[in-house]
């Protein structure tokens, strides 16, 4: 069994498994039953503490689903109803958010906004129709739990036959190897003084000197945690050495579903010896575009394909953040290859995917409305002079102004990034279109640092209170978030 098969088997084996059953045979689920295929897929996800060993023989304690981090892969068919029975075995409240999936508000898993967090020892049932085929992931939306390992892949398969021979799901992660993971490292003072990489070698000293007090904690509230110093960049909880290689046969058409589940790290990804054809961005179809390098922000997903036509042993390389140097995150291994070096081969000037390369495919069909009802400007800033706070229009959540709209209105959000770091801005409950010639659809968009601008447009067609925030977890928790309220 390869790793992917194992993950699927693990998902199927949990609890009642992904038993297909006709609607109505099972216990009545809470609320929400829009039309679909009628098939109900039930999955059990139990949260609890797990040991993670990033192969240095020194395991540390983090959180996981069904005793593993990343959690088991959930895979359903478009139109199926996904029912997830969550059991909270943590000593603290949790939720599960279905990142990118357009679903009813009550199922969105944001504590204090769409539901009460699930108390320790309690169950909660999520249920929704898996509407739009694509690559997604699920994760806790409570506190810093995402950075403690509470995430897993979610794939909604299209109803038509896939055009590829082999498929791998790759979860990108950043880890601070300390009991409790990233937040514990941050609390222990293992923090990144120069997360934007702007101060070069001066980082530590300058960061310390410049740590002012721009913005004060609210009464009774601790300062938000700062971005921890990560010491491992891995995929699916395994280092390149410990993980099974991605095994392919010569001639295979291979699909990679790349998910950036890291809390604070963008990755520039490249596959040695091969070019990558990007076919989906955040699960939405785009015209195939061939590149060498794909930069993936936190919360973003890219599906890429390549033809396995160069037998050998090749590195899948990732450069974290602004780092120029890429490291091997996984090995691509052709059947029959037993010897030979791991190759890092690549072009001197790799062609990097940009948002401007993405062209929406019409069959993905969001309605295009040739008018904008409302434009909202959002200035992103923070992190200056050592401040731990990150803001939208100078405010930090929950003081940020909510964007209140009527159902059906077409909304334009204009981002302007005044800070030294890129921000992957994510909107719940909707896809948006980037205001670029190709009009690609996404749900998370990386807004470039230092005067970066980007505009997105969407039809507010899903009623409810939706969270909208930077997917850098430590920015979100430090204020870079607001609410988009869609009246029904
Ligand atoms: Cu991955 Cu608020 O989301
Ligand atoms: Cu951010």
CSV table of C-alpha atoms and ligand atoms in Angstrom, one decimal:
chain,number,residue,atom,x,y,z
A,1,UNK,CA,0.0,0.0,0.0
A,2,UNK,CA,1.4,3.4,-0.8
A,3,UNK,CA,0.9,6.3,1.6
A,4,UNK,CA,-2.1,7.6,-0.1
A,5,UNK,CA,-3.9,4.3,-0.1
A,6,UNK,CA,-3.0,3.9,3.5
A,7,UNK,CA,-4.5,7.3,4.3
A,8,UNK,CA,-7.7,6.4,2.5
A,9,UNK,CA,-7.8,3.0,4.2
A,10,UNK,CA,-7.3,4.8,7.6
A,11,UNK,CA,-10.2,7.1,6.9
A,12,UNK,CA,-12.4,4.3,5.9
A,13,UNK,CA,-11.5,2.2,8.8
A,14,UNK,CA,-12.3,4.8,11.5
A,15,UNK,CA,-15.5,4.2,13.4
A,16,UNK,CA,-18.3,3.4,11.1
A,17,UNK,CA,-16.1,4.2,8.2
A,18,UNK,CA,-17.1,5.9,5.1
A,19,UNK,CA,-20.2,3.7,4.9
A,20,UNK,CA,-22.4,4.8,2.0
A,21,UNK,CA,-25.9,4.7,3.2
A,22,UNK,CA,-29.2,6.1,1.9
A,23,UNK,CA,-30.4,9.3,3.5
A,24,UNK,CA,-32.8,8.7,6.3
A,25,UNK,CA,-31.4,5.4,7.4
A,26,UNK,CA,-29.0,7.0,9.9
A,27,UNK,CA,-29.8,9.1,12.9
A,28,UNK,CA,-31.2,12.5,12.1
A,29,UNK,CA,-28.3,14.9,11.5
A,30,UNK,CA,-28.5,18.4,12.7
A,31,UNK,CA,-30.1,20.9,10.3
A,32,UNK,CA,-29.0,21.5,6.7
A,33,UNK,CA,-29.9,19.1,4.0
A,34,UNK,CA,-29.6,20.7,0.6
A,35,UNK,CA,-30.0,18.5,-2.5
A,36,UNK,CA,-27.1,16.3,-3.7
A,37,UNK,CA,-26.6,12.7,-4.9
A,38,UNK,CA,-28.3,11.4,-1.7
A,39,UNK,CA,-25.3,9.4,-0.7
A,40,UNK,CA,-24.2,10.1,2.8
A,41,UNK,CA,-20.5,9.4,3.7
A,42,UNK,CA,-19.9,9.2,7.4
A,43,UNK,CA,-16.4,9.8,8.9
A,44,UNK,CA,-15.3,9.9,12.5
A,45,UNK,CA,-12.7,12.3,13.6
A,46,UNK,CA,-11.4,12.1,17.1
A,47,UNK,CA,-9.1,14.8,18.3
A,48,UNK,CA,-6.5,14.0,20.9
A,49,UNK,CA,-2.8,14.3,21.8
A,50,UNK,CA,-0.3,12.4,19.7
A,51,UNK,CA,3.5,12.0,19.6
A,52,UNK,CA,5.2,13.3,16.5
A,53,UNK,CA,8.7,12.2,15.6
A,54,UNK,CA,10.3,14.1,12.9
A,55,UNK,CA,12.9,11.3,12.6
A,56,UNK,CA,15.5,12.6,15.0
A,57,UNK,CA,14.3,10.1,17.6
A,58,UNK,CA,13.0,12.8,19.8
A,59,UNK,CA,9.2,12.8,19.6
A,60,UNK,CA,7.2,15.7,20.9
A,61,UNK,CA,3.5,16.0,21.9
A,62,UNK,CA,1.1,17.7,19.5
A,63,UNK,CA,-2.6,17.3,18.6
A,64,UNK,CA,-4.0,15.1,15.9
A,65,UNK,CA,-7.1,13.5,14.4
A,66,UNK,CA,-7.6,9.7,14.9
A,67,UNK,CA,-4.1,9.5,16.5
A,68,UNK,CA,-2.2,11.0,13.7
A,69,UNK,CA,-1.0,14.3,12.3
A,70,UNK,CA,-1.8,15.3,9.6
A,71,UNK,CA,-5.2,13.8,10.1
A,72,UNK,CA,-6.6,11.1,7.8
A,73,UNK,CA,-7.5,12.0,4.2
A,74,UNK,CA,-11.2,12.5,3.7
A,75,UNK,CA,-12.3,11.8,0.1
A,76,UNK,CA,-15.9,12.1,-1.2
A,77,UNK,CA,-17.6,12.4,-4.5
A,78,UNK,CA,-19.1,15.7,-5.7
A,79,UNK,CA,-22.7,15.9,-4.6
A,80,UNK,CA,-22.3,13.4,-1.8
A,81,UNK,CA,-23.3,14.4,1.7
A,82,UNK,CA,-20.3,14.4,4.1
A,83,UNK,CA,-21.2,13.7,7.7
A,84,UNK,CA,-18.3,14.0,10.1
A,85,UNK,CA,-18.8,12.9,13.7
A,86,UNK,CA,-16.3,14.9,15.7
A,87,UNK,CA,-15.3,13.7,19.1
A,88,UNK,CA,-13.2,16.1,21.2
A,89,UNK,CA,-10.7,14.2,23.2
A,90,UNK,CA,-8.6,17.3,23.9
A,91,UNK,CA,-8.4,19.0,27.2
A,92,UNK,CA,-9.7,22.2,25.6
A,93,UNK,CA,-12.5,23.2,23.2
A,94,UNK,CA,-12.1,22.7,19.5
A,95,UNK,CA,-13.9,23.0,16.1
A,96,UNK,CA,-13.4,21.7,12.6
A,97,UNK,CA,-13.4,24.2,9.7
A,98,UNK,CA,-13.7,22.9,6.1
A,99,UNK,CA,-11.4,25.3,4.4
A,100,UNK,CA,-12.6,26.5,1.0
A,101,UNK,CA,-15.7,24.4,0.9
A,102,UNK,CA,-18.9,26.5,0.2
A,103,UNK,CA,-21.3,25.2,2.9
A,104,UNK,CA,-24.1,26.4,5.2
A,105,UNK,CA,-22.9,28.8,7.7
A,106,UNK,CA,-23.7,26.7,10.7
A,107,UNK,CA,-21.3,24.0,9.5
A,108,UNK,CA,-18.3,26.3,9.0
A,109,UNK,CA,-16.6,25.5,12.3
A,110,UNK,CA,-15.6,29.0,13.5
A,111,UNK,CA,-15.9,29.2,17.3
A,112,UNK,CA,-17.9,32.1,18.6
A,113,UNK,CA,-19.1,33.0,15.1
A,114,UNK,CA,-20.8,29.9,13.5
A,115,UNK,CA,-20.9,27.7,16.5
A,116,UNK,CA,-20.0,27.2,20.2
A,117,UNK,CA,-16.6,25.5,20.3
A,118,UNK,CA,-17.0,21.8,21.1
A,119,UNK,CA,-16.2,21.2,24.8
A,120,UNK,CA,-13.7,18.5,25.9
A,121,UNK,CA,-15.3,15.1,25.9
A,122,UNK,CA,-18.2,16.2,23.7
A,123,UNK,CA,-19.2,15.2,20.1
A,124,UNK,CA,-20.4,17.4,17.3
A,125,UNK,CA,-21.8,16.4,13.9
A,126,UNK,CA,-20.9,18.4,10.8
A,127,UNK,CA,-22.9,17.6,7.7
A,128,UNK,CA,-23.0,19.3,4.4
A,129,UNK,CA,-23.2,18.5,0.7
A,130,UNK,CA,-19.8,18.4,-0.9
A,131,UNK,CA,-20.6,20.7,-3.7
A,132,UNK,CA,-17.6,21.7,-5.7
A,133,UNK,CA,-15.0,19.1,-6.7
A,134,UNK,CA,-11.5,20.1,-5.7
A,135,UNK,CA,-8.7,20.0,-3.2
A,136,UNK,CA,-9.5,21.3,0.2
A,137,UNK,CA,-8.4,20.7,3.8
A,138,UNK,CA,-9.9,20.6,7.2
A,139,UNK,CA,-8.5,22.2,10.3
A,140,UNK,CA,-9.3,23.4,13.8
A,141,UNK,CA,-10.3,27.1,13.9
A,142,UNK,CA,-9.8,27.3,17.7
A,143,UNK,CA,-6.9,29.4,19.0
A,144,UNK,CA,-3.5,28.1,17.8
A,145,UNK,CA,-4.5,24.5,17.3
A,146,UNK,CA,-3.8,24.6,13.6
A,147,UNK,CA,-0.1,25.0,14.6
A,148,UNK,CA,-0.4,22.1,17.0
A,149,UNK,CA,-1.2,19.7,14.2
A,150,UNK,CA,-5.0,19.8,13.8
A,151,UNK,CA,-5.4,19.6,10.0
A,152,UNK,CA,-6.0,17.0,7.4
A,153,UNK,CA,-6.7,16.8,3.6
A,154,UNK,CA,-10.2,16.8,2.1
A,155,UNK,CA,-10.6,15.9,-1.5
A,156,UNK,CA,-14.0,16.2,-3.3
A,157,UNK,CA,-13.6,14.1,-6.5
A,158,UNK,CA,-15.3,15.1,-9.7
A,159,UNK,CA,-18.0,12.8,-11.0
A,160,UNK,CA,-16.2,12.3,-14.3
A,161,UNK,CA,-13.2,10.0,-14.8
A,162,UNK,CA,-9.8,11.5,-13.8
A,163,UNK,CA,-7.4,12.0,-16.6
A,164,UNK,CA,-4.3,10.9,-14.6
A,165,UNK,CA,-2.8,7.6,-13.7
A,166,UNK,CA,-1.5,8.4,-10.2
A,167,UNK,CA,-2.3,10.9,-7.6
A,168,UNK,CA,-0.6,12.1,-4.4
A,169,UNK,CA,-1.9,14.5,-1.8
A,170,UNK,CA,0.8,16.6,-0.2
A,171,UNK,CA,0.2,18.6,3.0
A,172,UNK,CA,2.9,21.3,3.6
A,173,UNK,CA,3.6,21.9,7.3
A,174,UNK,CA,5.9,24.0,9.4
A,175,UNK,CA,6.9,22.6,12.8
A,176,UNK,CA,8.6,23.8,16.0
A,177,UNK,CA,9.8,20.5,17.6
A,178,UNK,CA,8.7,21.2,21.1
A,179,UNK,CA,5.9,19.7,23.2
A,180,UNK,CA,2.9,21.6,22.2
A,181,UNK,CA,4.4,22.6,18.8
A,182,UNK,CA,4.5,26.1,17.5
A,183,UNK,CA,2.4,28.0,20.2
A,184,UNK,CA,4.5,26.3,23.0
A,185,UNK,CA,7.7,27.4,21.2
A,186,UNK,CA,6.4,30.9,21.0
A,187,UNK,CA,5.5,31.0,24.6
A,188,UNK,CA,8.9,29.7,25.5
A,189,UNK,CA,10.5,32.6,23.7
A,190,UNK,CA,11.6,30.6,20.6
A,191,UNK,CA,10.2,33.3,18.3
A,192,UNK,CA,11.2,34.5,14.9
A,193,UNK,CA,12.4,38.1,15.3
A,194,UNK,CA,12.5,38.7,11.6
A,195,UNK,CA,9.7,36.6,10.0
A,196,UNK,CA,9.5,38.8,6.9
A,197,UNK,CA,13.2,38.2,6.3
A,198,UNK,CA,13.7,41.9,5.9
A,199,UNK,CA,16.5,42.5,8.3
A,200,UNK,CA,18.9,40.0,7.1
A,201,UNK,CA,21.6,39.2,9.7
A,202,UNK,CA,20.5,42.1,11.8
A,203,UNK,CA,17.2,40.4,12.5
A,204,UNK,CA,17.6,39.3,16.1
A,205,UNK,CA,19.3,42.5,17.3
A,206,UNK,CA,17.1,44.9,15.4
A,207,UNK,CA,14.0,43.0,16.3
A,208,UNK,CA,14.9,43.2,20.0
A,209,UNK,CA,15.9,46.9,19.9
A,210,UNK,CA,12.8,47.8,17.9
A,211,UNK,CA,10.3,45.9,20.0
A,212,UNK,CA,8.1,48.9,20.9
A,213,UNK,CA,4.6,48.8,22.1
A,214,UNK,CA,2.5,49.8,19.1
A,215,UNK,CA,-0.9,48.8,20.3
A,216,UNK,CA,-1.6,47.6,23.7
A,217,UNK,CA,-3.3,44.4,24.9
A,218,UNK,CA,-6.9,44.8,25.8
A,219,UNK,CA,-7.8,44.6,29.5
A,220,UNK,CA,-7.6,41.1,30.7
A,221,UNK,CA,-6.1,39.8,27.5
A,222,UNK,CA,-2.6,38.5,27.0
A,223,UNK,CA,-0.5,39.7,24.1
A,224,UNK,CA,-0.9,37.6,21.0
A,225,UNK,CA,1.8,35.0,20.4
A,226,UNK,CA,4.5,35.9,18.0
A,227,UNK,CA,5.5,33.6,15.1
A,228,UNK,CA,7.6,30.8,16.5
A,229,UNK,CA,10.9,29.8,15.1
A,230,UNK,CA,10.2,26.7,13.0
A,231,UNK,CA,12.9,23.9,12.8
A,232,UNK,CA,11.2,21.5,10.4
A,233,UNK,CA,9.4,21.9,7.1
A,234,UNK,CA,7.8,18.6,6.2
A,235,UNK,CA,4.8,17.1,4.4
A,236,UNK,CA,2.2,15.0,6.1
A,237,UNK,CA,4.1,14.8,9.4
A,238,UNK,CA,7.1,13.0,7.8
A,239,UNK,CA,10.5,14.3,6.8
A,240,UNK,CA,11.8,13.5,3.3
A,241,UNK,CA,14.0,10.7,4.8
A,242,UNK,CA,11.2,9.1,6.8
A,243,UNK,CA,8.4,9.3,4.2
A,244,UNK,CA,7.7,6.8,1.5
A,245,UNK,CA,8.8,8.1,-1.9
A,246,UNK,CA,6.3,9.1,-4.5
A,247,UNK,CA,6.5,6.1,-6.7
A,248,UNK,CA,5.7,6.4,-10.4
A,249,UNK,CA,6.0,4.4,-13.6
A,250,UNK,CA,7.5,5.7,-16.7
A,251,UNK,CA,4.7,7.2,-18.8
A,252,UNK,CA,2.4,7.9,-15.9
A,253,UNK,CA,0.4,11.1,-15.9
A,254,UNK,CA,0.8,12.1,-12.2
A,255,UNK,CA,-1.3,14.6,-10.3
A,256,UNK,CA,-0.1,16.3,-7.1
A,257,UNK,CA,-2.7,17.9,-4.9
A,258,UNK,CA,-0.6,20.5,-3.0
A,259,UNK,CA,-2.1,21.9,0.2
A,260,UNK,CA,-0.3,24.5,2.3
A,261,UNK,CA,-1.5,23.7,5.9
A,262,UNK,CA,1.5,25.5,7.5
A,263,UNK,CA,0.6,28.1,10.0
A,264,UNK,CA,3.1,30.8,9.0
A,265,UNK,CA,5.1,29.6,6.0
A,266,UNK,CA,4.7,30.1,2.3
A,267,UNK,CA,6.6,27.5,0.2
A,268,UNK,CA,8.1,27.8,-3.3
A,269,UNK,CA,7.9,24.3,-4.7
A,270,UNK,CA,9.7,22.7,-7.5
A,271,UNK,CA,10.1,19.2,-8.8
A,272,UNK,CA,13.6,18.4,-9.9
A,273,UNK,CA,13.9,17.3,-13.5
A,274,UNK,CA,10.3,18.0,-14.4
A,275,UNK,CA,8.1,20.9,-15.3
A,276,UNK,CA,4.7,21.2,-13.6
A,277,UNK,CA,1.4,21.9,-15.3
A,278,UNK,CA,-1.0,23.8,-13.0
A,279,UNK,CA,-4.6,22.6,-13.5
A,280,UNK,CA,-6.4,23.9,-10.4
A,281,UNK,CA,-6.0,26.8,-8.0
A,282,UNK,CA,-7.8,26.4,-4.7
A,283,UNK,CA,-9.7,23.5,-6.3
A,284,UNK,CA,-11.1,25.7,-9.2
A,285,UNK,CA,-10.2,24.7,-12.7
A,286,UNK,CA,-7.7,26.9,-14.6
A,287,UNK,CA,-6.4,26.6,-18.2
A,288,UNK,CA,-3.3,24.4,-17.9
A,289,UNK,CA,-0.1,26.5,-17.5
A,290,UNK,CA,3.4,25.0,-17.4
A,291,UNK,CA,5.9,26.4,-14.8
A,292,UNK,CA,8.9,25.3,-12.9
A,293,UNK,CA,8.1,26.8,-9.5
A,294,UNK,CA,4.8,27.2,-7.6
A,295,UNK,CA,4.6,29.5,-4.6
A,296,UNK,CA,1.9,28.4,-2.2
A,297,UNK,CA,0.7,30.6,0.6
A,298,UNK,CA,-0.9,29.4,3.8
A,299,UNK,CA,-4.4,28.0,3.0
A,300,UNK,CA,-3.8,27.9,-0.8
A,301,UNK,CA,-4.0,24.7,-2.8
A,302,UNK,CA,-2.6,24.0,-6.2
A,303,UNK,CA,-3.2,20.9,-8.3
A,304,UNK,CA,-0.4,20.2,-10.7
A,305,UNK,CA,0.3,17.4,-13.2
A,306,UNK,CA,3.4,16.1,-14.9
A,307,UNK,CA,4.3,13.3,-17.2
A,308,UNK,CA,6.7,10.9,-15.7
A,309,UNK,CA,9.1,10.7,-18.6
A,310,UNK,CA,12.6,10.9,-16.9
A,311,UNK,CA,13.3,7.8,-14.9
A,312,UNK,CA,15.4,8.4,-11.9
A,313,UNK,CA,15.3,9.7,-8.3
A,314,UNK,CA,14.2,13.3,-8.1
A,315,UNK,CA,13.7,15.7,-5.2
A,316,UNK,CA,10.5,17.6,-4.6
A,317,UNK,CA,12.0,20.8,-3.3
A,318,UNK,CA,10.5,23.5,-1.1
A,319,UNK,CA,12.0,26.9,-0.2
A,320,UNK,CA,10.2,28.2,3.0
A,321,UNK,CA,9.3,31.9,3.2
A,322,UNK,CA,11.7,34.2,1.5
A,323,UNK,CA,14.6,31.7,1.7
A,324,UNK,CA,16.5,31.2,-1.5
A,325,UNK,CA,17.6,27.8,-0.6
A,326,UNK,CA,15.2,24.9,-1.2
A,327,UNK,CA,15.3,21.7,0.7
A,328,UNK,CA,14.1,18.2,-0.3
A,329,UNK,CA,10.6,17.6,1.1
A,330,UNK,CA,10.0,14.3,-0.7
A,331,UNK,CA,11.5,11.9,-3.2
A,332,UNK,CA,10.0,11.1,-6.6
A,333,UNK,CA,11.1,7.6,-7.5
A,334,UNK,CA,10.5,5.7,-10.7
A,335,UNK,CA,9.8,2.0,-10.6
A,336,UNK,CA,12.9,0.0,-11.3
A,337,UNK,CA,15.3,2.6,-10.1
A,338,UNK,CA,17.5,1.1,-7.3
A,339,UNK,CA,20.6,3.2,-7.3
A,340,UNK,CA,21.6,6.7,-8.1
A,341,UNK,CA,21.8,10.1,-6.4
A,342,UNK,CA,18.8,12.2,-5.5
A,343,UNK,CA,18.8,14.8,-8.2
A,344,UNK,CA,18.0,18.5,-7.5
A,345,UNK,CA,18.4,19.4,-11.2
A,346,UNK,CA,16.5,22.5,-12.3
A,347,UNK,CA,16.7,25.5,-14.6
A,348,UNK,CA,19.0,28.4,-13.7
A,349,UNK,CA,16.1,30.8,-14.0
A,350,UNK,CA,12.9,28.8,-13.1
A,351,UNK,CA,9.6,30.1,-14.4
A,352,UNK,CA,7.4,30.9,-11.4
A,353,UNK,CA,3.7,30.7,-11.4
A,354,UNK,CA,2.0,34.1,-10.8
A,355,UNK,CA,-1.7,34.8,-10.2
A,356,UNK,CA,-1.6,36.6,-13.6
A,357,UNK,CA,-0.9,33.2,-15.3
A,358,UNK,CA,-4.2,31.8,-14.0
A,359,UNK,CA,-7.1,31.7,-16.4
A,360,UNK,CA,-10.5,30.4,-15.2
A,361,UNK,CA,-12.1,27.6,-17.2
A,362,UNK,CA,-15.7,28.4,-18.1
A,363,UNK,CA,-17.0,24.9,-17.1
A,364,UNK,CA,-16.2,25.9,-13.5
A,365,UNK,CA,-19.1,28.3,-13.9
A,366,UNK,CA,-19.5,31.0,-11.3
A,367,UNK,CA,-22.0,33.6,-12.4
A,368,UNK,CA,-20.2,36.6,-13.7
A,369,UNK,CA,-22.1,39.7,-12.9
A,370,UNK,CA,-20.9,42.7,-14.9
A,371,UNK,CA,-21.4,45.2,-12.1
A,372,UNK,CA,-20.0,45.8,-8.6
A,373,UNK,CA,-22.5,46.9,-5.9
A,374,UNK,CA,-20.0,47.7,-3.2
A,375,UNK,CA,-16.3,48.2,-3.0
A,376,UNK,CA,-14.4,47.9,0.3
A,377,UNK,CA,-10.8,49.0,0.8
A,378,UNK,CA,-8.8,46.9,3.1
A,379,UNK,CA,-5.4,48.1,4.2
A,380,UNK,CA,-3.3,45.4,5.8
A,381,UNK,CA,-0.6,46.4,8.2
A,382,UNK,CA,1.2,45.5,11.4
A,383,UNK,CA,4.3,43.9,12.7
A,384,UNK,CA,6.2,47.3,12.6
A,385,UNK,CA,8.6,48.2,15.3
A,386,UNK,CA,8.3,44.8,16.8
A,387,UNK,CA,4.5,45.2,17.4
A,388,UNK,CA,2.8,41.8,17.9
A,389,UNK,CA,-0.4,43.2,16.3
A,390,UNK,CA,-1.7,42.9,12.8
A,391,UNK,CA,-4.5,45.0,11.5
A,392,UNK,CA,-7.2,45.7,8.8
A,393,UNK,CA,-7.8,49.4,8.3
A,394,UNK,CA,-5.8,50.1,11.5
A,395,UNK,CA,-8.1,47.9,13.7
A,396,UNK,CA,-7.7,44.5,15.1
A,397,UNK,CA,-10.4,41.9,15.4
A,398,UNK,CA,-13.0,42.1,16.9
A,399,UNK,CA,-12.8,45.9,16.5
A,400,UNK,CA,-12.4,45.6,12.8
A,401,UNK,CA,-15.5,46.9,10.9
A,402,UNK,CA,-17.8,44.1,9.7
A,403,UNK,CA,-18.7,44.1,6.0
A,404,UNK,CA,-22.5,43.9,6.0
A,405,UNK,CA,-24.0,43.1,2.6
A,406,UNK,CA,-27.3,41.9,1.2
A,407,UNK,CA,-27.6,38.4,-0.3
A,408,UNK,CA,-26.8,38.5,-4.0
A,409,UNK,CA,-24.8,41.7,-3.9
A,410,UNK,CA,-21.5,41.7,-5.9
A,411,UNK,CA,-18.7,42.7,-3.6
A,412,UNK,CA,-15.2,43.9,-4.5
A,413,UNK,CA,-12.5,43.8,-1.8
A,414,UNK,CA,-9.4,45.9,-2.6
A,415,UNK,CA,-6.4,44.9,-0.5
A,416,UNK,CA,-3.4,47.1,0.0
A,417,UNK,CA,-0.5,45.6,2.0
A,418,UNK,CA,1.5,48.2,3.9
A,419,UNK,CA,3.5,45.6,5.8
A,420,UNK,CA,6.7,43.8,5.2
A,421,UNK,CA,5.1,40.4,4.9
A,422,UNK,CA,2.8,38.8,2.3
A,423,UNK,CA,-0.7,38.0,3.6
A,424,UNK,CA,-2.8,35.0,2.3
A,425,UNK,CA,-6.3,36.5,2.7
A,426,UNK,CA,-9.0,33.9,3.0
A,427,UNK,CA,-12.8,34.3,2.8
A,428,UNK,CA,-15.1,31.7,4.2
A,429,UNK,CA,-18.2,30.3,2.5
A,430,UNK,CA,-17.5,31.8,-1.0
A,431,UNK,CA,-15.1,31.6,-3.9
A,432,UNK,CA,-14.0,34.9,-5.3
A,433,UNK,CA,-12.6,36.0,-8.6
A,434,UNK,CA,-9.3,37.8,-8.8
A,435,UNK,CA,-9.5,41.1,-10.7
A,436,UNK,CA,-7.0,39.9,-13.2
A,437,UNK,CA,-7.5,39.3,-17.0
A,438,UNK,CA,-7.9,35.5,-16.5
A,439,UNK,CA,-10.5,36.0,-13.7
A,440,UNK,CA,-9.3,32.9,-11.8
A,441,UNK,CA,-11.4,31.8,-8.8
A,442,UNK,CA,-9.9,31.1,-5.5
A,443,UNK,CA,-10.7,31.4,-1.8
A,444,UNK,CA,-7.3,32.4,-0.6
A,445,UNK,CA,-5.1,35.0,-2.2
A,446,UNK,CA,-1.5,35.9,-1.4
A,447,UNK,CA,-1.3,39.7,-1.2
A,448,UNK,CA,2.3,40.7,-1.9
A,449,UNK,CA,4.3,42.5,0.8
A,450,UNK,CA,5.4,46.1,0.7
A,451,UNK,CA,2.7,48.0,-1.2
A,452,UNK,CA,1.2,44.8,-2.7
A,453,UNK,CA,-2.2,45.2,-4.1
A,454,UNK,CA,-4.9,42.8,-5.1
A,455,UNK,CA,-8.6,43.0,-5.7
A,456,UNK,CA,-11.1,40.2,-5.5
A,457,UNK,CA,-14.8,40.1,-6.4
A,458,UNK,CA,-17.5,37.7,-5.3
A,459,UNK,CA,-21.3,37.3,-5.3
A,460,UNK,CA,-22.4,37.2,-1.7
A,461,UNK,CA,-24.8,34.3,-2.3
A,462,UNK,CA,-24.3,32.4,1.0
A,463,UNK,CA,-26.1,33.9,3.9
A,464,UNK,CA,-24.5,34.1,7.4
A,465,UNK,CA,-21.6,35.6,9.3
A,466,UNK,CA,-18.4,34.6,7.5
A,467,UNK,CA,-14.9,34.9,8.8
A,468,UNK,CA,-12.4,36.7,6.5
A,469,UNK,CA,-8.8,36.8,7.6
A,470,UNK,CA,-5.1,36.4,7.0
A,471,UNK,CA,-4.3,32.7,6.9
A,472,UNK,CA,-1.0,33.3,8.7
A,473,UNK,CA,-2.3,31.9,12.0
A,474,UNK,CA,-0.3,34.3,14.2
A,475,UNK,CA,-1.5,37.3,12.1
A,476,UNK,CA,-5.1,36.1,12.4
A,477,UNK,CA,-4.9,35.6,16.1
A,478,UNK,CA,-3.2,39.1,16.4
A,479,UNK,CA,-6.1,40.9,14.8
A,480,UNK,CA,-5.9,40.6,11.0
A,481,UNK,CA,-9.5,39.4,10.6
A,482,UNK,CA,-13.1,40.7,10.1
A,483,UNK,CA,-16.6,39.5,9.4
A,484,UNK,CA,-18.4,39.5,6.1
A,485,UNK,CA,-22.1,39.4,7.1
A,486,UNK,CA,-24.5,38.3,4.3
A,487,UNK,CA,-28.1,39.0,5.1
A,488,UNK,CA,-30.6,36.4,3.9
B,1,LIG,CU1,-8.4,27.8,6.8
B,1,LIG,CU2,-10.5,30.7,8.5
B,1,LIG,O1,-9.5,29.2,7.6
B,2,LIG,CU1,-0.8,37.9,7.4
